[in-house]
């Protein structure tokens, strides 16, 4: 990397440790976008449209196969335009198989009295059966250390633990994060899981899986040295490939902070020096660590300070990680997988912990995700290394209150939150990206100049279907401020050029406060925490992606089609043009 490139990387990076993540502050007097001109050129084929949103993950592996977990994965599978990669934590953790917030256990590894390993795939089968059965592919996160492989003397020497009735044991508190005491037994465990999955699901299905070592080894998830991690990766990759020669192996799934960038660089250097197999490079980013992280105020009290997720922070961290990958030319062509790409941490906290988590219940979140995915695609255009997946660490939470504010697709009773509709809207996009622009969009050309959060914008992502000729346009209005309000909509002058002359059917879906929004319906019913069957039916009737208007027939007899769309703050419209009438 040149000195100029290094300077750009430093400027565009968020110099944050994982416990000091930035956020976007509320700016009451921020200007609004009153009018925007959006242009789409249906004749400007920009190539295949990547699907970075087609992946999800979560901590609580044992909730995969609960009734709500199955329904959630099946729902996503029912509308997904491509199979999602699904990445749960804790497949190798020892335990009872009872999922808890931010914890789970696959309970695979055991030893007999003589120290001979044996394996129990009961939980693994339930997990992967559910994921594959819903039409998805696992990203197998090979972690963490089973209880029988914990280096107990080492853990006892430097891990302080005070027993308490509110805690389980030293193991759950952190012993699982130590390097295994026997790398050969670890390799045997990895190979056994890979062989079991090949035999159970077939070589073709497993060829789509990704195999990743560990999670965030640059922080407390790994209580070893980088060199120990490099050696464990060598053992792990060799074990997977011994069973599945064509398997895709990678890592190191580091955080977006300074330590993550340093660890990533060292990991890639070790892979290069040792010629280790590497098929993808993974890292993480988070948009906010609210301060104070948890508040201890009365129920329903407002946030001490109004804070929101920061798109710019996330883009800076992705930008820096891509730049690190580009220091190693042999790896720039590998998929970059941001397999935790989240607006704020942690997933299992909600509005009762900090009122700033309220955005997770509302229309703000799906619009944020649509914007983020488009900006990630824009960032790819500035790099040789390319983001292939930007994984939301969102799933479902068992036992929560209605609209708790956790980072999840569903709330209590399996009610779908507006976030689900954001992914439904993205699934409507076709396989070819079209040239599109907005004069009210915020560009990502100079990340250092964008401040703590992205200003209000109107932006667009457009596509064409190569087989059906449909033109799909996502256009949104959003700011990195969940507290920003505006009584007036933004008027969007949308023009689509390059359409074939003749009649088209126009379809229009919308996500805003009044559309595709189960949370608004629940609030209008008085926010019941014990809703009646009638109230539940009323909410679920409105939980899906809703039409903003009836289908209309439009005639193209000139150079293009002009439409006017009014967007409240925040909102996203999905407009689909289908050739012909009554399509």
Coordinates of C-alpha atoms in Angstrom, one line a residue:
X1 CA 0.0 0.0 0.0
X2 CA 1.3 3.5 -0.8
X3 CA 1.6 6.2 1.7
X4 CA -1.3 8.0 0.0
X5 CA -3.5 4.9 0.2
X6 CA -2.6 4.5 3.9
X7 CA -3.5 8.1 4.6
X8 CA -6.9 7.6 2.9
X9 CA -7.5 4.5 4.9
X10 CA -6.7 6.2 8.2
X11 CA -9.0 9.1 7.4
X12 CA -11.9 6.9 6.4
X13 CA -11.6 4.7 9.5
X14 CA -13.4 4.9 12.7
X15 CA -10.7 4.9 15.4
X16 CA -13.0 3.1 17.8
X17 CA -12.3 0.4 20.3
X18 CA -15.2 -2.0 20.6
X19 CA -16.4 -0.4 23.9
X20 CA -16.3 3.1 22.5
X21 CA -18.3 2.9 19.3
X22 CA -19.7 6.0 17.9
X23 CA -23.3 6.9 17.2
X24 CA -25.2 9.6 15.4
X25 CA -26.5 12.4 17.6
X26 CA -29.9 14.0 17.2
X27 CA -29.7 17.3 15.3
X28 CA -33.0 19.1 15.8
X29 CA -32.3 21.9 13.2
X30 CA -31.0 19.7 10.5
X31 CA -32.3 20.7 7.1
X32 CA -34.9 18.6 5.2
X33 CA -34.9 17.6 1.6
X34 CA -37.9 19.4 0.1
X35 CA -37.7 18.0 -3.5
X36 CA -35.5 15.5 -5.2
X37 CA -35.0 14.4 -8.8
X38 CA -34.4 10.7 -9.3
X39 CA -33.4 9.3 -12.7
X40 CA -33.3 5.6 -13.7
X41 CA -32.0 4.5 -17.1
X42 CA -33.5 1.1 -18.0
X43 CA -31.1 0.9 -20.9
X44 CA -28.0 1.3 -18.7
X45 CA -27.1 -2.2 -17.6
X46 CA -24.4 -2.0 -14.9
X47 CA -24.0 -5.8 -14.6
X48 CA -25.2 -8.4 -12.2
X49 CA -26.8 -6.9 -9.0
X50 CA -25.1 -8.5 -6.0
X51 CA -27.3 -9.5 -3.0
X52 CA -25.3 -8.5 0.0
X53 CA -28.4 -8.6 2.2
X54 CA -29.0 -12.3 1.6
X55 CA -27.6 -13.5 5.0
X56 CA -28.5 -13.4 8.7
X57 CA -27.0 -14.6 12.0
X58 CA -27.7 -14.8 15.7
X59 CA -26.2 -15.8 19.0
X60 CA -28.9 -18.2 20.2
X61 CA -28.3 -21.3 18.1
X62 CA -30.8 -23.3 20.1
X63 CA -33.6 -20.9 19.1
X64 CA -33.1 -22.0 15.5
X65 CA -35.4 -25.0 15.9
X66 CA -38.0 -23.5 18.2
X67 CA -41.4 -23.1 16.7
X68 CA -40.8 -19.4 16.3
X69 CA -37.3 -19.9 15.0
X70 CA -38.6 -22.3 12.3
X71 CA -41.4 -20.0 11.3
X72 CA -39.0 -17.1 11.0
X73 CA -36.5 -18.9 8.8
X74 CA -39.4 -20.4 6.7
X75 CA -40.9 -16.9 6.2
X76 CA -37.6 -15.5 4.9
X77 CA -37.2 -18.6 2.8
X78 CA -40.6 -18.1 1.3
X79 CA -39.8 -14.7 -0.2
X80 CA -36.0 -14.8 -0.6
X81 CA -34.9 -14.5 -4.2
X82 CA -31.8 -16.5 -3.3
X83 CA -30.7 -18.8 -0.5
X84 CA -29.5 -16.9 2.5
X85 CA -26.4 -17.9 4.5
X86 CA -27.3 -18.4 8.1
X87 CA -24.6 -18.0 10.8
X88 CA -25.4 -19.0 14.4
X89 CA -22.8 -18.9 17.2
X90 CA -21.9 -21.6 19.6
X91 CA -22.1 -24.9 17.7
X92 CA -19.1 -26.3 19.7
X93 CA -20.1 -24.9 23.1
X94 CA -20.9 -27.4 25.8
X95 CA -24.3 -27.1 27.5
X96 CA -27.8 -28.2 27.9
X97 CA -29.1 -27.1 24.6
X98 CA -31.3 -24.4 26.2
X99 CA -30.9 -21.1 24.4
X100 CA -30.6 -18.0 26.5
X101 CA -30.1 -14.4 25.3
X102 CA -26.6 -14.1 23.8
X103 CA -25.8 -17.8 24.6
X104 CA -26.4 -21.2 23.2
X105 CA -24.8 -24.6 23.0
X106 CA -24.4 -27.2 20.2
X107 CA -23.0 -29.7 22.8
X108 CA -21.2 -31.8 20.1
X109 CA -17.9 -32.7 21.8
X110 CA -17.5 -35.1 24.7
X111 CA -14.7 -37.4 26.1
X112 CA -15.0 -40.8 27.9
X113 CA -13.2 -41.6 31.1
X114 CA -10.0 -42.4 29.2
X115 CA -10.1 -39.0 27.4
X116 CA -11.2 -40.5 24.0
X117 CA -13.4 -38.1 22.1
X118 CA -17.0 -38.9 21.0
X119 CA -19.6 -36.7 19.4
X120 CA -23.3 -36.0 19.8
X121 CA -24.9 -34.3 16.8
X122 CA -28.4 -34.2 18.2
X123 CA -28.5 -30.4 18.4
X124 CA -26.4 -29.8 15.2
X125 CA -28.9 -31.9 13.3
X126 CA -31.9 -29.9 14.5
X127 CA -30.1 -26.6 13.7
X128 CA -28.9 -27.5 10.2
X129 CA -32.1 -29.4 9.4
X130 CA -34.1 -26.3 10.1
X131 CA -31.8 -24.0 8.1
X132 CA -31.5 -26.3 5.1
X133 CA -35.2 -27.1 5.3
X134 CA -36.1 -23.4 5.0
X135 CA -34.1 -23.2 1.8
X136 CA -31.0 -21.6 3.3
X137 CA -27.3 -22.6 3.6
X138 CA -25.4 -22.6 6.9
X139 CA -22.3 -20.5 7.4
X140 CA -20.7 -22.8 10.0
X141 CA -19.0 -20.8 12.6
X142 CA -16.5 -23.3 14.1
X143 CA -16.5 -22.1 17.7
X144 CA -16.0 -22.1 20.6
X145 CA -14.0 -24.4 22.9
X146 CA -15.9 -27.3 24.4
X147 CA -15.7 -27.8 28.1
X148 CA -13.5 -30.9 27.9
X149 CA -10.9 -29.0 25.7
X150 CA -10.6 -26.0 28.0
X151 CA -7.0 -25.5 29.2
X152 CA -8.1 -25.4 32.8
X153 CA -4.9 -24.5 34.5
X154 CA -4.4 -21.5 32.2
X155 CA -8.0 -20.4 32.6
X156 CA -7.9 -20.7 36.4
X157 CA -4.7 -18.7 36.5
X158 CA -5.9 -15.5 34.7
X159 CA -9.7 -15.6 34.7
X160 CA -11.3 -14.2 37.8
X161 CA -14.8 -15.6 38.5
X162 CA -17.0 -15.2 41.6
X163 CA -19.7 -17.9 41.8
X164 CA -23.2 -16.5 42.0
X165 CA -26.7 -17.9 41.8
X166 CA -27.2 -15.6 38.8
X167 CA -24.3 -17.1 36.9
X168 CA -23.7 -20.6 35.7
X169 CA -20.0 -21.4 36.0
X170 CA -16.6 -20.3 34.9
X171 CA -17.2 -22.1 31.6
X172 CA -20.2 -20.0 30.6
X173 CA -18.6 -16.9 32.0
X174 CA -15.6 -17.1 29.6
X175 CA -13.6 -20.3 29.7
X176 CA -15.1 -21.2 26.3
X177 CA -13.0 -18.4 24.8
X178 CA -9.6 -20.0 25.5
X179 CA -7.7 -21.9 22.8
X180 CA -8.3 -25.6 23.0
X181 CA -5.7 -27.5 24.9
X182 CA -5.4 -30.2 22.3
X183 CA -5.3 -29.0 18.7
X184 CA -5.4 -32.5 17.3
X185 CA -8.6 -33.2 19.1
X186 CA -10.0 -29.9 17.9
X187 CA -9.1 -30.9 14.3
X188 CA -10.8 -34.3 14.9
X189 CA -14.0 -32.5 16.1
X190 CA -14.0 -30.2 13.0
X191 CA -13.5 -33.1 10.6
X192 CA -16.2 -35.1 12.4
X193 CA -18.7 -32.3 12.0
X194 CA -17.8 -31.8 8.3
X195 CA -18.2 -35.5 7.6
X196 CA -21.5 -35.8 9.5
X197 CA -22.9 -32.9 7.5
X198 CA -21.7 -34.3 4.2
X199 CA -23.3 -37.6 4.9
X200 CA -26.6 -36.1 6.2
X201 CA -27.2 -33.4 3.6
X202 CA -25.2 -34.5 0.6
X203 CA -22.1 -33.2 -1.1
X204 CA -24.0 -30.8 -3.3
X205 CA -25.8 -29.1 -0.5
X206 CA -22.7 -28.8 1.6
X207 CA -20.8 -27.3 -1.3
X208 CA -22.8 -24.1 -0.7
X209 CA -21.8 -23.9 2.9
X210 CA -19.1 -21.6 4.3
X211 CA -16.8 -22.8 7.1
X212 CA -15.4 -20.0 9.4
X213 CA -13.1 -20.3 12.4
X214 CA -14.2 -18.5 15.5
X215 CA -15.8 -15.1 16.0
X216 CA -14.1 -11.7 16.8
X217 CA -10.8 -13.1 18.0
X218 CA -9.4 -9.6 18.3
X219 CA -11.4 -9.1 21.5
X220 CA -12.5 -11.2 24.5
X221 CA -14.0 -14.0 22.4
X222 CA -10.4 -15.2 22.0
X223 CA -8.2 -15.4 25.1
X224 CA -5.1 -16.6 23.2
X225 CA -2.4 -15.0 21.1
X226 CA -2.7 -14.2 17.4
X227 CA -0.1 -16.8 16.7
X228 CA -2.2 -19.4 18.5
X229 CA -5.2 -18.4 16.4
X230 CA -3.1 -18.7 13.2
X231 CA -2.1 -22.2 14.1
X232 CA -5.7 -23.1 15.0
X233 CA -6.8 -21.8 11.7
X234 CA -4.3 -24.0 9.9
X235 CA -5.5 -27.0 11.8
X236 CA -9.2 -26.1 11.2
X237 CA -8.8 -25.5 7.4
X238 CA -6.8 -28.7 7.0
X239 CA -9.5 -30.7 8.9
X240 CA -12.4 -29.3 6.8
X241 CA -10.5 -29.9 3.6
X242 CA -9.6 -33.4 4.6
X243 CA -13.3 -34.3 4.4
X244 CA -14.5 -31.7 1.9
X245 CA -11.7 -30.9 -0.5
X246 CA -13.7 -28.2 -2.2
X247 CA -15.0 -26.6 0.9
X248 CA -14.9 -22.8 1.3
X249 CA -13.0 -22.0 4.5
X250 CA -12.2 -18.5 5.9
X251 CA -12.1 -16.0 8.6
X252 CA -11.2 -14.3 10.9
X253 CA -14.5 -12.5 11.6
X254 CA -12.8 -9.6 13.5
X255 CA -14.5 -6.5 14.9
X256 CA -14.6 -3.1 13.1
X257 CA -12.4 -1.4 15.7
X258 CA -8.7 -0.7 15.6
X259 CA -7.8 -4.1 17.1
X260 CA -9.8 -5.8 14.4
X261 CA -7.9 -4.1 11.6
X262 CA -4.6 -5.0 13.2
X263 CA -5.7 -8.6 13.7
X264 CA -7.0 -8.9 10.2
X265 CA -3.7 -7.7 8.8
X266 CA -1.8 -10.2 10.9
X267 CA -4.1 -13.1 9.9
X268 CA -3.8 -12.4 6.2
X269 CA 0.0 -12.1 6.5
X270 CA 0.1 -15.5 8.3
X271 CA -2.1 -17.1 5.6
X272 CA 0.1 -15.7 2.9
X273 CA 3.4 -16.8 4.6
X274 CA 2.1 -20.3 5.4
X275 CA 0.1 -20.7 2.2
X276 CA -3.0 -21.6 4.1
X277 CA -6.3 -22.2 2.4
X278 CA -8.4 -19.1 2.3
X279 CA -11.7 -18.7 0.3
X280 CA -13.3 -15.7 2.0
X281 CA -12.3 -12.9 4.4
X282 CA -14.7 -12.0 7.1
X283 CA -15.0 -9.0 9.4
X284 CA -17.7 -7.0 11.3
X285 CA -19.1 -3.5 11.8
X286 CA -21.6 -2.0 14.1
X287 CA -23.4 1.4 13.7
X288 CA -23.7 2.4 17.4
X289 CA -22.8 1.6 20.9
X290 CA -25.2 3.9 22.7
X291 CA -23.8 6.0 25.6
X292 CA -24.7 5.2 28.3
X293 CA -25.0 1.7 26.9
X294 CA -27.7 0.7 29.4
X295 CA -29.9 3.1 31.2
X296 CA -31.5 2.4 34.6
X297 CA -34.4 4.8 34.5
X298 CA -38.2 4.3 35.0
X299 CA -40.0 2.2 32.5
X300 CA -41.0 4.4 29.6
X301 CA -38.6 7.2 30.4
X302 CA -37.0 9.0 27.4
X303 CA -33.4 8.4 26.5
X304 CA -30.9 10.6 28.5
X305 CA -29.5 11.6 25.1
X306 CA -31.1 11.0 21.7
X307 CA -28.8 8.8 19.7
X308 CA -29.1 6.8 16.5
X309 CA -27.1 4.3 14.4
X310 CA -24.4 5.8 12.2
X311 CA -24.2 4.7 8.6
X312 CA -20.9 6.6 8.1
X313 CA -19.3 4.7 11.0
X314 CA -20.2 1.4 9.4
X315 CA -19.0 2.5 6.0
X316 CA -15.7 3.7 7.4
X317 CA -15.0 0.4 9.1
X318 CA -15.9 -1.6 6.0
X319 CA -13.7 0.8 3.9
X320 CA -10.8 0.2 6.2
X321 CA -11.2 -3.6 6.2
X322 CA -11.3 -3.7 2.4
X323 CA -8.2 -1.6 2.3
X324 CA -6.4 -4.0 4.6
X325 CA -7.4 -6.9 2.3
X326 CA -6.0 -4.9 -0.7
X327 CA -2.6 -4.9 1.0
X328 CA -2.5 -8.6 0.0
X329 CA -3.1 -8.8 -3.8
X330 CA -3.5 -12.6 -3.7
X331 CA -6.7 -12.1 -1.6
X332 CA -8.4 -9.1 -3.2
X333 CA -10.5 -11.4 -5.4
X334 CA -11.9 -13.3 -2.5
X335 CA -15.4 -12.5 -1.3
X336 CA -15.4 -10.1 1.7
X337 CA -18.1 -11.2 4.1
X338 CA -19.3 -8.7 6.7
X339 CA -21.0 -11.4 8.7
X340 CA -22.1 -9.1 11.4
X341 CA -23.2 -5.8 9.8
X342 CA -25.5 -4.2 12.4
X343 CA -26.9 -0.8 13.2
X344 CA -26.2 -1.2 17.0
X345 CA -25.2 -3.6 19.6
X346 CA -26.2 -5.7 21.4
X347 CA -29.0 -7.7 19.7
X348 CA -30.8 -8.9 22.8
X349 CA -31.1 -5.5 24.5
X350 CA -34.1 -3.3 23.8
X351 CA -36.1 -0.3 24.8
X352 CA -36.2 -1.2 28.4
X353 CA -32.4 -1.2 28.5
X354 CA -32.0 2.0 26.5
X355 CA -34.8 3.9 24.8
X356 CA -32.6 4.6 21.8
X357 CA -33.2 1.0 20.7
X358 CA -36.8 2.0 19.7
X359 CA -35.8 2.3 16.1
X360 CA -35.7 -1.5 15.9
X361 CA -39.5 -1.6 16.2
X362 CA -40.2 1.0 13.6
X363 CA -40.1 1.9 9.9
X364 CA -36.7 3.5 10.6
X365 CA -34.9 0.2 10.6
X366 CA -35.9 -1.3 7.2
X367 CA -35.2 2.0 5.5
X368 CA -31.8 2.2 7.2
X369 CA -31.1 -1.3 5.9
X370 CA -32.1 -0.5 2.4
X371 CA -29.9 2.6 2.5
X372 CA -26.9 0.7 4.0
X373 CA -27.0 -2.1 1.4
X374 CA -27.0 0.4 -1.4
X375 CA -24.1 2.4 0.1
X376 CA -22.2 -0.9 0.5
X377 CA -22.6 -1.5 -3.2
X378 CA -21.4 2.0 -3.9
X379 CA -18.4 1.4 -1.6
X380 CA -17.6 -1.7 -3.7
X381 CA -17.1 0.5 -6.7
X382 CA -14.2 2.2 -5.0
X383 CA -12.4 -1.0 -4.1
X384 CA -10.8 -4.0 -5.7
X385 CA -11.9 -6.2 -2.8
X386 CA -15.6 -6.6 -2.8
X387 CA -18.3 -7.1 -0.1
X388 CA -20.3 -10.2 -1.0
X389 CA -22.5 -10.4 2.1
X390 CA -23.5 -7.9 4.7
X391 CA -25.1 -10.0 7.4
X392 CA -27.8 -8.7 9.7
X393 CA -27.4 -10.2 13.2
X394 CA -31.1 -10.3 13.6
X395 CA -33.4 -13.3 14.1
X396 CA -36.0 -13.7 16.9
X397 CA -36.0 -13.6 20.7
X398 CA -37.9 -16.1 22.8
X399 CA -39.9 -14.9 25.8
X400 CA -39.7 -11.2 25.0
X401 CA -42.4 -8.6 25.5
X402 CA -44.3 -7.2 22.5
X403 CA -42.0 -4.9 20.6
X404 CA -39.2 -5.2 23.1
X405 CA -36.9 -3.5 20.7
X406 CA -34.5 -6.3 20.2
X407 CA -32.6 -6.7 16.9
X408 CA -35.0 -9.2 15.4
X409 CA -37.3 -9.9 12.5
X410 CA -40.2 -10.8 14.7
X411 CA -41.5 -9.9 18.2
X412 CA -43.8 -11.8 20.6
X413 CA -46.3 -14.2 19.1
X414 CA -44.2 -14.3 16.0
X415 CA -45.5 -10.9 14.8
X416 CA -43.4 -9.7 11.9
X417 CA -41.7 -6.3 12.5
X418 CA -41.2 -3.7 9.8
X419 CA -37.7 -5.0 9.3
X420 CA -39.0 -8.1 7.7
X421 CA -40.6 -6.0 5.0
X422 CA -37.3 -4.3 4.2
X423 CA -36.0 -7.6 3.2
X424 CA -39.2 -8.4 1.3
X425 CA -38.7 -5.2 -0.7
X426 CA -35.0 -6.0 -1.5
X427 CA -36.1 -9.4 -2.7
X428 CA -38.2 -7.8 -5.5
X429 CA -35.1 -6.3 -7.1
X430 CA -34.0 -8.0 -10.3
X431 CA -30.7 -9.6 -11.2
X432 CA -29.3 -6.7 -13.2
X433 CA -28.4 -3.4 -11.7
X434 CA -29.5 -0.3 -13.6
X435 CA -27.9 3.1 -13.7
X436 CA -29.8 5.4 -11.3
X437 CA -29.1 8.7 -9.6
X438 CA -30.6 11.2 -7.2
X439 CA -29.7 14.8 -6.9
X440 CA -30.5 14.6 -3.1
X441 CA -28.3 11.5 -2.4
X442 CA -25.3 11.6 -0.1
X443 CA -22.3 10.2 -1.9
X444 CA -19.7 8.0 -0.2
X445 CA -16.7 9.3 -2.2
X446 CA -15.2 11.0 0.9
X447 CA -16.2 9.1 4.0
X448 CA -14.0 11.4 6.2
X449 CA -16.2 14.4 5.3
X450 CA -19.5 12.8 6.2
X451 CA -19.4 13.4 10.0
X452 CA -20.9 11.3 12.7
X453 CA -24.0 10.2 10.7
X454 CA -25.5 10.4 7.2
X455 CA -27.5 13.5 6.6
X456 CA -31.1 13.3 5.3
X457 CA -31.1 12.1 1.7
X458 CA -33.3 10.7 -1.0
X459 CA -31.5 7.9 -2.9
X460 CA -32.3 5.1 -5.2
X461 CA -31.4 1.5 -6.2
X462 CA -32.8 0.2 -9.5
X463 CA -32.8 -3.1 -11.3
X464 CA -34.1 -5.1 -14.2
X465 CA -35.1 -8.7 -14.5
X466 CA -33.2 -10.4 -17.3
X467 CA -35.9 -13.0 -17.8
X468 CA -39.2 -11.1 -17.2
X469 CA -38.2 -7.5 -18.2
X470 CA -39.4 -6.0 -15.0
X471 CA -37.9 -2.7 -13.8
X472 CA -37.8 -2.4 -10.0
X473 CA -36.9 0.8 -8.3
X474 CA -36.3 1.3 -4.5
X475 CA -36.4 5.0 -3.5
X476 CA -36.1 6.2 0.0
X477 CA -35.9 9.2 2.3
X478 CA -33.8 8.7 5.4
X479 CA -31.5 10.4 7.8
X480 CA -29.2 8.9 10.5
X481 CA -31.5 10.3 13.2
X482 CA -34.5 8.3 14.4
X483 CA -35.9 11.3 16.2
X484 CA -36.0 13.5 13.1
X485 CA -39.5 14.4 12.1
X486 CA -41.1 16.4 9.3
X487 CA -44.7 17.3 8.8
X488 CA -44.2 17.6 5.0
X489 CA -43.3 14.8 2.6
X490 CA -40.4 15.2 0.1
X491 CA -41.6 15.4 -3.4
X492 CA -39.7 13.0 -5.6
X493 CA -39.7 13.6 -9.4
X494 CA -38.9 10.1 -10.7
X495 CA -38.1 9.6 -14.3
X496 CA -37.4 6.2 -15.9
X497 CA -35.8 6.4 -19.3
X498 CA -35.0 3.6 -21.8
X499 CA -38.4 1.8 -21.5
X500 CA -39.9 0.0 -24.5
X501 CA -42.9 1.9 -25.9
X502 CA -46.2 0.5 -25.0
X503 CA -48.3 -0.3 -21.9
X504 CA -46.8 -1.2 -18.5
X505 CA -48.3 -2.2 -15.2
X506 CA -47.1 -0.1 -12.3
X507 CA -47.1 -1.6 -8.8
X508 CA -46.2 0.4 -5.7
X509 CA -45.4 -0.9 -2.3
X510 CA -44.5 1.3 0.7
X511 CA -42.9 1.0 4.1
X512 CA -43.5 4.0 6.4
X513 CA -45.4 4.8 9.6
X514 CA -48.7 3.9 8.0
X515 CA -47.8 1.1 5.7
X516 CA -46.2 -2.3 6.2
X517 CA -45.9 -1.5 9.9
X518 CA -47.2 -3.9 12.6
X519 CA -45.7 -1.6 15.3
X520 CA -47.9 1.3 14.3
X521 CA -51.0 -0.9 14.4
X522 CA -50.0 -2.3 17.8
X523 CA -49.6 1.2 19.1
X524 CA -52.9 2.3 17.7
X525 CA -54.5 -0.6 19.7
X526 CA -53.1 0.8 22.9
X527 CA -49.8 -1.2 22.9
X528 CA -51.3 -4.2 24.6
X529 CA -48.9 -6.7 26.2
X530 CA -51.7 -9.3 26.4
X531 CA -53.5 -8.7 23.1
X532 CA -56.8 -10.4 22.5
X533 CA -57.2 -12.8 19.6
X534 CA -59.0 -10.1 17.7
X535 CA -56.2 -7.6 18.3
X536 CA -53.6 -10.2 17.2
X537 CA -55.5 -10.7 14.0
X538 CA -55.7 -7.0 13.4
X539 CA -51.9 -6.7 13.8
X540 CA -50.9 -9.7 11.7
X541 CA -53.3 -8.6 8.9
X542 CA -51.1 -5.5 8.5
X543 CA -47.6 -7.0 9.2
X544 CA -46.6 -7.8 5.6
X545 CA -45.4 -5.6 2.7
X546 CA -48.4 -3.4 1.8
X547 CA -49.4 -1.8 -1.5
X548 CA -49.3 2.0 -1.4
X549 CA -51.7 2.2 -4.4
X550 CA -53.7 0.0 -6.6
X551 CA -52.0 -1.3 -9.8
X552 CA -52.2 1.1 -12.6
X553 CA -51.6 0.9 -16.4
X554 CA -49.1 3.5 -17.7
X555 CA -48.3 4.1 -21.4
X556 CA -44.8 4.8 -22.6
X557 CA -44.9 6.6 -25.9
X558 CA -41.9 8.9 -25.6
X559 CA -38.4 8.8 -24.3
X560 CA -39.4 7.9 -20.8
X561 CA -41.9 7.7 -18.0
X562 CA -42.3 10.5 -15.4
X563 CA -43.9 9.8 -12.0
X564 CA -44.2 11.8 -8.8
X565 CA -43.7 10.1 -5.4
X566 CA -44.2 11.7 -2.0
X567 CA -42.0 10.3 0.8
X568 CA -42.5 11.0 4.5
X569 CA -39.5 10.8 6.8
X570 CA -38.4 8.0 6.9
X571 CA -39.9 5.9 4.1
X572 CA -39.1 3.6 1.2
X573 CA -41.1 3.0 -1.9
X574 CA -40.8 0.0 -4.1
X575 CA -42.1 0.7 -7.6
X576 CA -42.1 -2.2 -10.1
X577 CA -42.9 -1.7 -13.8
X578 CA -44.1 -4.9 -15.5
X579 CA -44.4 -5.1 -19.3
X580 CA -48.0 -5.3 -20.5
X581 CA -51.3 -4.9 -18.7
X582 CA -52.9 -7.0 -16.0
X583 CA -49.5 -8.5 -15.5

